[in-house]
CSV table of C-alpha atoms in Angstrom, one decimal:
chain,number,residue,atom,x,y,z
A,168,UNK,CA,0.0,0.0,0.0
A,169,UNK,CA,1.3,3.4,-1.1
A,170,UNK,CA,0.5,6.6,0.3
A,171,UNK,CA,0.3,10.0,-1.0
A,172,UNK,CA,3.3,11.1,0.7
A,173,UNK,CA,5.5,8.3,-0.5
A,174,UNK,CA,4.7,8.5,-4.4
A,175,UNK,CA,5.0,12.3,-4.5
A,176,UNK,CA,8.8,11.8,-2.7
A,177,UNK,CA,9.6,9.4,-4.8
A,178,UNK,CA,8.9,11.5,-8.3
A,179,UNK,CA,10.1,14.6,-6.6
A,180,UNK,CA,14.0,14.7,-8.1
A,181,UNK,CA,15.9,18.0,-7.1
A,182,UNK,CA,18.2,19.5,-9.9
A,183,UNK,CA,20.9,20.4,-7.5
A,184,UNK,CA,23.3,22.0,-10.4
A,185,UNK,CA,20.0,24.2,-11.8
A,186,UNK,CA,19.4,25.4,-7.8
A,187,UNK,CA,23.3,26.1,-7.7
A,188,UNK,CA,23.0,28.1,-11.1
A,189,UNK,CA,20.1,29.5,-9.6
A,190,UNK,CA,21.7,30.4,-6.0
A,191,UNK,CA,24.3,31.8,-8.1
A,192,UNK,CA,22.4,34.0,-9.9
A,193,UNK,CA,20.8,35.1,-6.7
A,194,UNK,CA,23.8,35.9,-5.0
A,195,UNK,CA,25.3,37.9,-8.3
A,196,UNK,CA,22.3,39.6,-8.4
A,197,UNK,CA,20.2,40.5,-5.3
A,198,UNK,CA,20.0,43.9,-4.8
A,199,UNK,CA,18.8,45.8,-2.1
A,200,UNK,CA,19.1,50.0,-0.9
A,201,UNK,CA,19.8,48.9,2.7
A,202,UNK,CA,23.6,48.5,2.2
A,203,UNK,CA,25.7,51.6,0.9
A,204,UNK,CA,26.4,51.8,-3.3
A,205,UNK,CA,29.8,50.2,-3.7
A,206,UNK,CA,31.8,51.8,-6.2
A,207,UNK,CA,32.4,48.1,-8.2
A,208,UNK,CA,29.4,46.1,-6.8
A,209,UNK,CA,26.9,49.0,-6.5
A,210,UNK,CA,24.0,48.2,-4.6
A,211,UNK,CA,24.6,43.9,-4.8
A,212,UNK,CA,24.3,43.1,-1.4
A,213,UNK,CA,26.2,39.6,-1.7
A,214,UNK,CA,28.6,40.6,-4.5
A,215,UNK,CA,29.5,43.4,-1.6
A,216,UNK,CA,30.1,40.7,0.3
A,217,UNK,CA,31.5,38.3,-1.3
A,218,UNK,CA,34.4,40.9,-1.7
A,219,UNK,CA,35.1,41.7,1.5
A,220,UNK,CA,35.6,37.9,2.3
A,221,UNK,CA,37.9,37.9,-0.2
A,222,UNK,CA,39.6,41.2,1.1
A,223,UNK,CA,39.8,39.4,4.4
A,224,UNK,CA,37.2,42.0,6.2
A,225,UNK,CA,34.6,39.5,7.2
A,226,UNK,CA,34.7,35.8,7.6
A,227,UNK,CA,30.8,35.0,8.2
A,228,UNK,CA,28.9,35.3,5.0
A,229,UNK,CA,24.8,35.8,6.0
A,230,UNK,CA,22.4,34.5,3.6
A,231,UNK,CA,19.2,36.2,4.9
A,232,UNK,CA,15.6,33.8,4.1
A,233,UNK,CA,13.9,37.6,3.9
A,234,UNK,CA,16.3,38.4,0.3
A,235,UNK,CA,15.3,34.7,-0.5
A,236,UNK,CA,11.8,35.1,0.1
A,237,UNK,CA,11.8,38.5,-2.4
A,238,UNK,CA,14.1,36.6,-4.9
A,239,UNK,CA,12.6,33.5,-5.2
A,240,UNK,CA,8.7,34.4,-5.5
A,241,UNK,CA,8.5,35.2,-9.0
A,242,UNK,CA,7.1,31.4,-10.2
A,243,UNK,CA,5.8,28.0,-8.6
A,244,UNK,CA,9.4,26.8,-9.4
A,245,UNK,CA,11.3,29.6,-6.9
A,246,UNK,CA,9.1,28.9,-4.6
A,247,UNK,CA,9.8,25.2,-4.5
A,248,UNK,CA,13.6,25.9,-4.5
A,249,UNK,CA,13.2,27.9,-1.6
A,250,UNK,CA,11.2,25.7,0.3
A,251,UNK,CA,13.7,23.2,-0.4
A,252,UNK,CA,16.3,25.1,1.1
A,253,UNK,CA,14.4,26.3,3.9
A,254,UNK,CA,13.3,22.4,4.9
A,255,UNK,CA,16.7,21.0,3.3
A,256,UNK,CA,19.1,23.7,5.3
A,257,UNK,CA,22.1,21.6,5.7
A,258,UNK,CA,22.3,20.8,2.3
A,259,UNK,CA,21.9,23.9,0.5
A,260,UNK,CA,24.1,25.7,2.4
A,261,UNK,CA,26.6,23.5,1.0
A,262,UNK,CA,25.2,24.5,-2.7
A,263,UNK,CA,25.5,27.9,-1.3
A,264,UNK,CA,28.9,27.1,-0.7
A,265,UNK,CA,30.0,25.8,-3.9
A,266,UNK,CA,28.2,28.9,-5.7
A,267,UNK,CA,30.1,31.2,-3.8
A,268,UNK,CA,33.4,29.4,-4.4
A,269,UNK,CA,32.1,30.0,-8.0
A,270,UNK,CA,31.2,33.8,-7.8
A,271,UNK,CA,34.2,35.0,-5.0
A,272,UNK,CA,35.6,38.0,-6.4
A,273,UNK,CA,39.7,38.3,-6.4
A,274,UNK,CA,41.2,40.6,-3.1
A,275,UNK,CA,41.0,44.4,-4.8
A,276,UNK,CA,42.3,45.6,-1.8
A,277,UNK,CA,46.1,45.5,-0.1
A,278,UNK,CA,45.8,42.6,2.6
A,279,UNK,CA,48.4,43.3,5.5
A,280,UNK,CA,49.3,40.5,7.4
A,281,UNK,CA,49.9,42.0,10.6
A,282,UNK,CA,51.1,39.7,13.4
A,283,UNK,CA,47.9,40.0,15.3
A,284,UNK,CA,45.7,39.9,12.2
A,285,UNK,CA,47.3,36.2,11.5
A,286,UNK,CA,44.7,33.4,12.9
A,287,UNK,CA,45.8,29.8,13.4
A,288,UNK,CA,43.3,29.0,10.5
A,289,UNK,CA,45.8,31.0,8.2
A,290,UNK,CA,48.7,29.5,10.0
A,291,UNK,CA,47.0,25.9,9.7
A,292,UNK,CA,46.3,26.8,6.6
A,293,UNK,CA,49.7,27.9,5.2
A,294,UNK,CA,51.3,25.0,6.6
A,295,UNK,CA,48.9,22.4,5.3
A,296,UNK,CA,49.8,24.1,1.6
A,297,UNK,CA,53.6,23.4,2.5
A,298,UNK,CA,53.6,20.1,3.3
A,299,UNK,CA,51.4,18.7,0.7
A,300,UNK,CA,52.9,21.3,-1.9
A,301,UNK,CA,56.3,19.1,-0.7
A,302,UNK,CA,55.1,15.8,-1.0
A,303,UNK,CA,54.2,16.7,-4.5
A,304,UNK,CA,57.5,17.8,-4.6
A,305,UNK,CA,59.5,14.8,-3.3
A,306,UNK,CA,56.8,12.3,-5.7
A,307,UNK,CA,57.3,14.1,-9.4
A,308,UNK,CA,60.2,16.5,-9.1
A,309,UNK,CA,59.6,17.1,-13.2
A,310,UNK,CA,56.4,19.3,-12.5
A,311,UNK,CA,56.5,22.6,-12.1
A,312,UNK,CA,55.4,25.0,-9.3
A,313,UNK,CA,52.2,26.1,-11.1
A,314,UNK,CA,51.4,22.3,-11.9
A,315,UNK,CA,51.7,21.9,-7.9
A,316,UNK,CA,49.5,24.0,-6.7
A,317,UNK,CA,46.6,22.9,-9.2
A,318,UNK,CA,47.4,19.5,-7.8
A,319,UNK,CA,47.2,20.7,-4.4
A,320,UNK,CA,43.8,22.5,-4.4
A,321,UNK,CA,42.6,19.6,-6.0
A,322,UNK,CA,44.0,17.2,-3.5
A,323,UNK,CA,42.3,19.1,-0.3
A,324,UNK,CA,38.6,18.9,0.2
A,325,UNK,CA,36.6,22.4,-0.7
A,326,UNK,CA,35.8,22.7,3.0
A,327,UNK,CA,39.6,22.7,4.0
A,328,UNK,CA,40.3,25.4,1.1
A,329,UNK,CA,37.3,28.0,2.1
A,330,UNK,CA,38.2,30.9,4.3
A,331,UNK,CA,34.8,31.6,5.1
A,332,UNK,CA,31.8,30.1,6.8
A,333,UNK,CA,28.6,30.5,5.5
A,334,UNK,CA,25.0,30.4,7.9
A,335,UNK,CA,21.6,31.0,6.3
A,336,UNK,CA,19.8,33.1,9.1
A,337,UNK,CA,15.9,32.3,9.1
A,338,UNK,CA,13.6,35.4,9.6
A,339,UNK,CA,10.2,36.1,10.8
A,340,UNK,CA,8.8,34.7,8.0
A,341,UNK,CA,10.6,32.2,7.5
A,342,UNK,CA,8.6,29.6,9.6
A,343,UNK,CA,5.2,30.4,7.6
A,344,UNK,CA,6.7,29.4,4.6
A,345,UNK,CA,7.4,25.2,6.2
């Protein structure tokens, strides 16, 4: 005996790579007048960002369900994407993840590495680089530096090589949507 429940999960399929392209587009896009015009990003709240995790300013990226509520509303299907990553949290914020990977903007800023600014993640970090950057090293001395480190961010999982964190904060809505 089949219920309702158990034939509508088993045709539902997600599309993970069209919600990441989708994500993506989100976070390249959303725009809001609450954050200040940024001379590059203008008024793209997660392009502004995503920049100043890659200038080292911030660390924490926010994903707020109130922008994905007035993003995703347009059609049935954005409105089943976000109520799979509203019920699905874990998950997407891996998706997230990966998008932002995708999107992260190069440093456009002079990062000083002051003593105190250094964080055992950075000095975890460096050294973790070293010593797989020299077992490479002492396994095919023919290849090149460059050829290295391609090899080495390869080697590492994403997770290891991400110097952010990323937490989708649920708002007062958020809960009328489940």
């Amino acid at each position: 005996m089949t219920s309702k429940f158990s034939s509508n999960y088993l045709t539902f399929q997600p599309n993970f790579e069209l919600d990441e392209s989708k994500i993506q587009n989100f976070l390249n896009k959303f725009e809001t007048n609450i954050v200040s015009k940024d001379k590059v990003w203008g008024h793209k709240k997660y392009m502004i960002e995503l920049q100043k995790i890659s200038n080292k300013e911030i660390k924490v990226l926010h994903i707020h369900t109130e922008d994905l509520e007035s993003y995703f509303s347009q059609n049935d299907e954005d409105k089943m994407l976000l109520d799979c990553i509203l019920k699905n949290t874990k998950r997407y914020i891996e998706i997230f993840s990966s998008a932002v990977d995708k999107l992260l903007p190069a440093a456009n800023k002079q990062i000083n590495f002051d003593e105190e600014k250094i964080t055992a993640e950075d000095i975890s970090y460096n050294q973790r680089m070293q010593n797989i950057s020299a077992n490479m090293n002492n396994n095919n001395n023919n290849n090149n530096n460059n050829n290295n480190v391609i090899q080495t961010q390869n080697f590492l999982p994403k997770e290891l090589m991400r110097k952010y964190e990323l937490i989708i904060i649920p708002g007062p809505g958020a809960k009328q949507l489940l």
